[in-house]
Amino acid sequence: MSARHPDQFANRHIGPDDNSIAEMLKTLGLNSLDELVDKTVSHQIRTERTLKLPDAIGEYAALKELKATMSRNKVFRSFIGMGYYDCIIPPVIQRNVLENPGWYTQYTPYQAEISQGRLESLLNFQTMVADLTGLAVANASLLDEGTAAAEAMHLCYGAKGREGKNAFFVSDLCHPQTIAVVQTRALPLGIEVVVGAHEKQSDWSKFFGMLLQYPGTTGEVLDYSKLSEAVHSAGALVAVATDLLALTLLKPPGEFGADIALGNAQRFGVPMGYGGPHAAFFATKDEFKRQMPGRIVGVSRDVSGRPGYRLSLQTREQHIRREKATSNICTAQALLANMSAMYAVYHGPDGLKRIAEYVHQLTRTLVEGSKQLGFKVGTEKYFDTISIETKGAANEVITRAEANGINLRSLGGNRIGVSLDESVTLEDVGNILNALNGKPHGLKLEQLASGLAGGFSGGLQRSSKYLQHPVFNTHHSETEMLRYIYNLQGRDLSLTTSMIPLGSCTMKLNATAEMYPVSWPEIGKLHPFAPLNQAEGYAELFRDLESWLADITGFAATSLQPNAGSQGEYAGLLAILEYHKSRNQGSRNVCLIATSAHGTNPASAVMAGFEVVAVACDSNGNIDVADLRAKAKQHSAQLACLMVTYPSTHGVFEEAIKEICEIIHSHGGQVYMDGANLNAQVGLCSPGEIGADVCHINLHKTFCIPHGGGGPGMGPICVAKHLAPFLPKHPVVKISGEQKLGPVSAAPYGSASILPISWMYIRMMGAAGLRKATQVAILNANYVAKRLENYFPVLYKGKNGMVAHECILDLRHFKSVTVEDVAKRLMDYGFHAPTISFPVGGTMMIEPTESESKEELDRFCEALTSIHAEIKAIESGRVDKQNNVVKNAPHTAEAVISDKWDRPYPREQAAFPAAWLRLHKFWPPVGRIDNVYGDRNLICSCIGMDAYKP
C-alpha cells in the first residue's frame, strides 16, 4: 500500500473523473490525453522540462504547512498609518461576503440581468463615496490609492494638458508610496511631476493639475479653499487624496473646490492584508464623468419598465476603446468594494460618525497625554494621525514600542508618527505613551478621555449630511443585515449556481482550502510597512511563489507587485522601455499588437508611452506573419516590442509563434506575452522557451484567485534575466534585487493577502496535477466544440482541427437573432453567457476550464442545442420573428406567473426549457435591460433608484 494519502486535491480540482475523460476522448476520436496534446500543441514549442515544483500534498497537509510558514509573521499593533489601518470587520460581513463563494466567485457584471445583487451593492459603494467626498459621481472602485492618484493625474492631463501644460504638482504631504506611483506613471508620458510644499508655490500657470492629501500623511488637516481657487484661476484641476472615515467629521473635498477625490476604502471593514487587496475610490464632478477611469454602475430600466442596474457608459471600457481608452484598468476591486459598502450599510451615517468620533477622541487623548508628559505634538489640527517630537532619537522610541508589540512610524530625526483606528483602546494609548516616555506614564487616561469630546473642532467641521438613502438607515441589526446580504446574493449568478464559461476569463474552481487562509490574522492583520522581521512568513511565501512562477513560465525572475493583469502588462512594458534606455536605445517606441489582442494591450502600451502599430490576422485567426515581418522591417529602428497572447485570443496554438518571436528579436525588439491564456500552457510549454522576454500572469485566472464580481486580481510579471534589473521597486520597503523601475502599485507586493490562494493551489496540485489540469482544460474545450460544431460553427481551429482551452462559436449566419439574444436566453437555462462579440463580433468565446464535470458540460451543450432549435424555428418562420422565446429572454418569475400572458409560446417553454431546471431554477430578477436608455439618462447613485418612476 502506498504511503501517499488517498485523497488527492487534483482529483477535487479537475472536474471530469477518469471514466468521463475516457468518454470525452472517445467523442473526439482519441485514446489518451497525451494524444490530445500531440494534436493540439505543436511539438516545436513543447517543453522537455519537468517543472521544479514540490510534490503535491493534500488540503490538510498544505494548510498545516502554510500555517507553520505564516506563523513566522508577527502580528503587532500597527499605528503606522500612511493610508493603512487596522479595522473591525463585522463578522456578519466577514463570514457572509468575504468568505462566501456566492460573493467571491461571481464574474464582472457584464450580463446585468443576472448581476443585480452585486450591482446594487456597488451602487451603494458609489453613493457612499459620492456622499462622503461631496462630489457628483463616483466609480465602482479602482485598485489602490497610489494608482487612483495616477489615474487622477491622467484625467487632469486629458482635460487640461491639451492647453500646452505639461506639469503636475504633488504636495509633499501626500503619502510617499502615492508620490512614487504618480512619478512612475508620469515618466513615460513625459509629464513633469513637481513635489513640494504648496504654500511655497505661488505661480500655478505651468500646471495642468495638482494632488493634495487631506488629512496629510503626518496628520495635518488644512483648509485648501483658497489654494483651490488659485489653482482653478490658473486653469488647472485639483485632486485630493482623502480618508472616508475622516470625512464623516471633516468638510468634504467637493465643498472646498476639489475636482477629484480619491483614496482607499480599506478602513471600512477590509483587512490590511500586508497591502491588499483593498478598494480604492474615485469621485469627480459631473463634467468629468466620461473621462473617469474604471466602471460606473448606473440605473436603467428593463423591458417591463422596472428599474434595473447595469454598468453604464461601457463604451469607455478599455476593451472597446483600445489605444484611445482613458485607462487600461480592467479588473477593479469589486469584492472589497462590496465589503466596504456593506460596512457603511451596517453602521449607517450615525454609526460611522460615532466610530470617527471615538477614533478622534482617543487621538486627542494621546495628544493631551503626550503634552502632559512634556512632549511636543507637531500636528495642530488632526483627525487620527499626529507627529510627536521625542526627547531623544525617534528610533529609540520605535525600538521600545516594537519590544512591546507596537509599530510606530519614523518621520526622521526625533519625530515619530502615530495613526489610530477603530480597533484602538485606551490600553493601546497607554502603551504608546509608555513607549514614548520610556517608563510607565502614570496618567489617568480614563479621566483624561472622558473630558474630551470626540467631534472635530478645528474649523473644518462637516455640516452637510450624508448617506441619507434608506439602504444606509435600515439594516443595522445583524438579522436585517444578514437578510440583506442574502437577498442581494440571490439576485446574482455565481459559480455556486452553474458554470461560467467565459473565454479568456478562466472561471475555474476557487477551492475552499485555497480561500481558507485569507482570514487568518497572521495574513490579514499585517501593515504593509511593518518591519521586515515581522513578515518573515510572507517573505518565505513570496520566495516560493516567485520561484514557482518563474519555473512555470520559463523565466529568471518574478515581481509580485502588480495588483491586476492590467498593471502587470504596464509593468512589463515599462521594463522593456527601461531596458532599451539602458542600452542607449530610448528612441525605440513602437509596439506591434495583433488586431485580435485583448483591449488592455493597446491601452497599456499607450500608457507606457509607446506608439501602437496594428498587425493583421489571417483568415484562420492567426497573426499574419507576412504583415508582421513587413511592419517589423518598416519600424526596425524604432521597434520596441511585440505584444502577443498565446494561445491566441482566437483559441488556437499558433504554429508560427517561435518564428514570430525570432522576427521581433532580429529587429532589436522584445516580446511581451500576455498571460491571459497561460491556463493552456502550464506543464506543456512555457513563454520563456517559446521566445518571449516577459509575461504577466493573471493569478485570478490560471492560479485560482477568484474574480469576486470583478476583482480582486493579481498580475505578477516574470522576466528573462536581462530584464530582471528593471522590475518595480518601492520607496518604503526595500525589495531584493537591483530594480531600477519605480513602483506600479502602492504596496510593495501588491495584494499580498490573496497570494496564499495561488500558493495553496500550486502546492496541492504539484507539477503532475498542473499538467493534467492543462490537459483537461484543453479536453473540455474540444469536447464542447465537438458537441456544438453541427449547430454553431467553430470559427477557428488549429492545424489538426483542434482548439486550445477555448473555442469561438460563430452565430453571424443567423438573420433573426443576435449573439446577445442567445446570451440572454442562456439565463433561462441557468447559465451565464460565454464571452460575446469578442474578439470577433457576433460570436461566442467559450472556456469551460478543467474544473467543470462532463455532466455540467453536457447540460451547457444541451442548453445551446435547445436554443439552436428555438432559433431555427424563428428562422424558418414557424414562430414570430420578434415576439418569441429567444427575443423576449430572459423571463422573470414575475412575468411567468403574471395573470397577463400574451406571448405566443407556453410559460413552461419560457421558464423550464430543460428538465434539470425543475430540480433547481435560477430566476433572473429583471427582464432585459435597456442599455441605451441607461446611458442617455445616467443615474449612478442610490437616490436615483428611488426617484426613478417606471
PDB file of N, CA and C in Angstrom, residues 106-146:
ATOM      1  N   GLN A 106     -18.362  35.323  -8.382  1.00  0.00           N
ATOM      2  CA  GLN A 106     -19.096  35.943  -9.491  1.00  0.00           C
ATOM      3  C   GLN A 106     -18.107  36.514 -10.510  1.00  0.00           C
ATOM      4  N   TYR A 107     -18.607  36.734 -11.724  1.00  0.00           N
ATOM      5  CA  TYR A 107     -17.806  37.388 -12.746  1.00  0.00           C
ATOM      6  C   TYR A 107     -18.170  38.872 -12.811  1.00  0.00           C
ATOM      7  N   THR A 108     -17.369  39.622 -13.525  1.00  0.00           N
ATOM      8  CA  THR A 108     -17.675  41.031 -13.768  1.00  0.00           C
ATOM      9  C   THR A 108     -19.104  41.148 -14.302  1.00  0.00           C
ATOM     10  N   PRO A 109     -19.879  42.106 -13.824  1.00  0.00           N
ATOM     11  CA  PRO A 109     -21.322  42.137 -14.146  1.00  0.00           C
ATOM     12  C   PRO A 109     -21.659  42.673 -15.531  1.00  0.00           C
ATOM     13  N   TYR A 110     -21.042  42.074 -16.574  1.00  0.00           N
ATOM     14  CA  TYR A 110     -21.372  42.495 -17.928  1.00  0.00           C
ATOM     15  C   TYR A 110     -22.749  41.987 -18.360  1.00  0.00           C
ATOM     16  N   GLN A 111     -23.203  40.880 -17.783  1.00  0.00           N
ATOM     17  CA  GLN A 111     -24.565  40.418 -18.032  1.00  0.00           C
ATOM     18  C   GLN A 111     -25.436  40.899 -16.878  1.00  0.00           C
ATOM     19  N   ALA A 112     -26.002  42.080 -17.057  1.00  0.00           N
ATOM     20  CA  ALA A 112     -26.636  42.799 -15.944  1.00  0.00           C
ATOM     21  C   ALA A 112     -27.811  42.042 -15.335  1.00  0.00           C
ATOM     22  N   GLU A 113     -28.574  41.350 -16.160  1.00  0.00           N
ATOM     23  CA  GLU A 113     -29.811  40.741 -15.671  1.00  0.00           C
ATOM     24  C   GLU A 113     -29.571  39.695 -14.592  1.00  0.00           C
ATOM     25  N   ILE A 114     -28.388  39.088 -14.575  1.00  0.00           N
ATOM     26  CA  ILE A 114     -28.090  38.075 -13.558  1.00  0.00           C
ATOM     27  C   ILE A 114     -26.985  38.569 -12.617  1.00  0.00           C
ATOM     28  N   SER A 115     -26.852  39.902 -12.519  1.00  0.00           N
ATOM     29  CA  SER A 115     -25.838  40.506 -11.655  1.00  0.00           C
ATOM     30  C   SER A 115     -26.443  41.605 -10.785  1.00  0.00           C
ATOM     31  N   GLN A 116     -27.729  41.564 -10.582  1.00  0.00           N
ATOM     32  CA  GLN A 116     -28.402  42.676  -9.920  1.00  0.00           C
ATOM     33  C   GLN A 116     -27.989  42.856  -8.467  1.00  0.00           C
ATOM     34  N   GLY A 117     -27.633  41.770  -7.790  1.00  0.00           N
ATOM     35  CA  GLY A 117     -27.262  41.883  -6.380  1.00  0.00           C
ATOM     36  C   GLY A 117     -25.982  42.649  -6.178  1.00  0.00           C
ATOM     37  N   ARG A 118     -24.903  42.227  -6.868  1.00  0.00           N
ATOM     38  CA  ARG A 118     -23.633  42.923  -6.662  1.00  0.00           C
ATOM     39  C   ARG A 118     -23.671  44.309  -7.282  1.00  0.00           C
ATOM     40  N   LEU A 119     -24.476  44.508  -8.344  1.00  0.00           N
ATOM     41  CA  LEU A 119     -24.598  45.845  -8.923  1.00  0.00           C
ATOM     42  C   LEU A 119     -25.256  46.803  -7.928  1.00  0.00           C
ATOM     43  N   GLU A 120     -26.246  46.307  -7.200  1.00  0.00           N
ATOM     44  CA  GLU A 120     -26.856  47.166  -6.177  1.00  0.00           C
ATOM     45  C   GLU A 120     -25.846  47.513  -5.094  1.00  0.00           C
ATOM     46  N   SER A 121     -25.060  46.514  -4.680  1.00  0.00           N
ATOM     47  CA  SER A 121     -24.064  46.782  -3.652  1.00  0.00           C
ATOM     48  C   SER A 121     -23.007  47.765  -4.136  1.00  0.00           C
ATOM     49  N   LEU A 122     -22.583  47.627  -5.389  1.00  0.00           N
ATOM     50  CA  LEU A 122     -21.597  48.561  -5.935  1.00  0.00           C
ATOM     51  C   LEU A 122     -22.197  49.954  -6.096  1.00  0.00           C
ATOM     52  N   LEU A 123     -23.488  50.024  -6.384  1.00  0.00           N
ATOM     53  CA  LEU A 123     -24.145  51.329  -6.421  1.00  0.00           C
ATOM     54  C   LEU A 123     -24.146  51.956  -5.026  1.00  0.00           C
ATOM     55  N   ASN A 124     -24.326  51.122  -4.000  1.00  0.00           N
ATOM     56  CA  ASN A 124     -24.204  51.619  -2.625  1.00  0.00           C
ATOM     57  C   ASN A 124     -22.805  52.186  -2.389  1.00  0.00           C
ATOM     58  N   PHE A 125     -21.788  51.477  -2.892  1.00  0.00           N
ATOM     59  CA  PHE A 125     -20.408  51.951  -2.745  1.00  0.00           C
ATOM     60  C   PHE A 125     -20.242  53.319  -3.403  1.00  0.00           C
ATOM     61  N   GLN A 126     -20.743  53.451  -4.621  1.00  0.00           N
ATOM     62  CA  GLN A 126     -20.634  54.727  -5.327  1.00  0.00           C
ATOM     63  C   GLN A 126     -21.343  55.845  -4.572  1.00  0.00           C
ATOM     64  N   THR A 127     -22.529  55.549  -4.070  1.00  0.00           N
ATOM     65  CA  THR A 127     -23.283  56.557  -3.325  1.00  0.00           C
ATOM     66  C   THR A 127     -22.536  56.958  -2.064  1.00  0.00           C
ATOM     67  N   MET A 128     -22.000  55.978  -1.357  1.00  0.00           N
ATOM     68  CA  MET A 128     -21.215  56.235  -0.151  1.00  0.00           C
ATOM     69  C   MET A 128     -20.054  57.168  -0.453  1.00  0.00           C
ATOM     70  N   VAL A 129     -19.311  56.893  -1.528  1.00  0.00           N
ATOM     71  CA  VAL A 129     -18.141  57.695  -1.878  1.00  0.00           C
ATOM     72  C   VAL A 129     -18.559  59.099  -2.315  1.00  0.00           C
ATOM     73  N   ALA A 130     -19.567  59.178  -3.174  1.00  0.00           N
ATOM     74  CA  ALA A 130     -20.013  60.484  -3.644  1.00  0.00           C
ATOM     75  C   ALA A 130     -20.511  61.344  -2.481  1.00  0.00           C
ATOM     76  N   ASP A 131     -21.291  60.748  -1.587  1.00  0.00           N
ATOM     77  CA  ASP A 131     -21.808  61.485  -0.430  1.00  0.00           C
ATOM     78  C   ASP A 131     -20.677  61.981   0.470  1.00  0.00           C
ATOM     79  N   LEU A 132     -19.762  61.095   0.807  1.00  0.00           N
ATOM     80  CA  LEU A 132     -18.718  61.457   1.763  1.00  0.00           C
ATOM     81  C   LEU A 132     -17.712  62.442   1.175  1.00  0.00           C
ATOM     82  N   THR A 133     -17.453  62.354  -0.132  1.00  0.00           N
ATOM     83  CA  THR A 133     -16.491  63.281  -0.748  1.00  0.00           C
ATOM     84  C   THR A 133     -17.129  64.579  -1.195  1.00  0.00           C
ATOM     85  N   GLY A 134     -18.461  64.610  -1.268  1.00  0.00           N
ATOM     86  CA  GLY A 134     -19.139  65.824  -1.691  1.00  0.00           C
ATOM     87  C   GLY A 134     -19.032  66.089  -3.180  1.00  0.00           C
ATOM     88  N   LEU A 135     -18.865  65.044  -3.961  1.00  0.00           N
ATOM     89  CA  LEU A 135     -18.767  65.183  -5.416  1.00  0.00           C
ATOM     90  C   LEU A 135     -19.932  64.451  -6.086  1.00  0.00           C
ATOM     91  N   ALA A 136     -20.124  64.757  -7.372  1.00  0.00           N
ATOM     92  CA  ALA A 136     -21.355  64.340  -8.036  1.00  0.00           C
ATOM     93  C   ALA A 136     -21.400  62.862  -8.377  1.00  0.00           C
ATOM     94  N   VAL A 137     -20.277  62.299  -8.790  1.00  0.00           N
ATOM     95  CA  VAL A 137     -20.310  60.936  -9.308  1.00  0.00           C
ATOM     96  C   VAL A 137     -19.041  60.193  -8.889  1.00  0.00           C
ATOM     97  N   ALA A 138     -19.210  58.923  -8.543  1.00  0.00           N
ATOM     98  CA  ALA A 138     -18.077  58.074  -8.152  1.00  0.00           C
ATOM     99  C   ALA A 138     -18.119  56.809  -8.987  1.00  0.00           C
ATOM    100  N   ASN A 139     -16.970  56.154  -9.121  1.00  0.00           N
ATOM    101  CA  ASN A 139     -16.950  54.879  -9.841  1.00  0.00           C
ATOM    102  C   ASN A 139     -17.075  53.720  -8.860  1.00  0.00           C
ATOM    103  N   ALA A 140     -17.062  52.512  -9.420  1.00  0.00           N
ATOM    104  CA  ALA A 140     -17.303  51.324  -8.602  1.00  0.00           C
ATOM    105  C   ALA A 140     -16.017  50.688  -8.099  1.00  0.00           C
ATOM    106  N   SER A 141     -14.984  51.513  -7.876  1.00  0.00           N
ATOM    107  CA  SER A 141     -13.706  51.175  -7.254  1.00  0.00           C
ATOM    108  C   SER A 141     -12.576  51.075  -8.270  1.00  0.00           C
ATOM    109  N   LEU A 142     -11.372  51.350  -7.760  1.00  0.00           N
ATOM    110  CA  LEU A 142     -10.131  51.176  -8.506  1.00  0.00           C
ATOM    111  C   LEU A 142      -9.223  50.253  -7.685  1.00  0.00           C
ATOM    112  N   LEU A 143      -7.928  50.224  -8.015  1.00  0.00           N
ATOM    113  CA  LEU A 143      -7.050  49.196  -7.467  1.00  0.00           C
ATOM    114  C   LEU A 143      -6.466  49.537  -6.108  1.00  0.00           C
ATOM    115  N   ASP A 144      -5.868  50.725  -5.971  1.00  0.00           N
ATOM    116  CA  ASP A 144      -5.328  51.165  -4.692  1.00  0.00           C
ATOM    117  C   ASP A 144      -5.166  52.682  -4.756  1.00  0.00           C
ATOM    118  N   GLU A 145      -4.796  53.287  -3.630  1.00  0.00           N
ATOM    119  CA  GLU A 145      -4.747  54.744  -3.582  1.00  0.00           C
ATOM    120  C   GLU A 145      -3.675  55.309  -4.511  1.00  0.00           C
ATOM    121  N   GLY A 146      -2.532  54.650  -4.589  1.00  0.00           N
ATOM    122  CA  GLY A 146      -1.462  55.147  -5.444  1.00  0.00           C
ATOM    123  C   GLY A 146      -1.854  55.176  -6.902  1.00  0.00           C
TER     124      GLY A 146
END
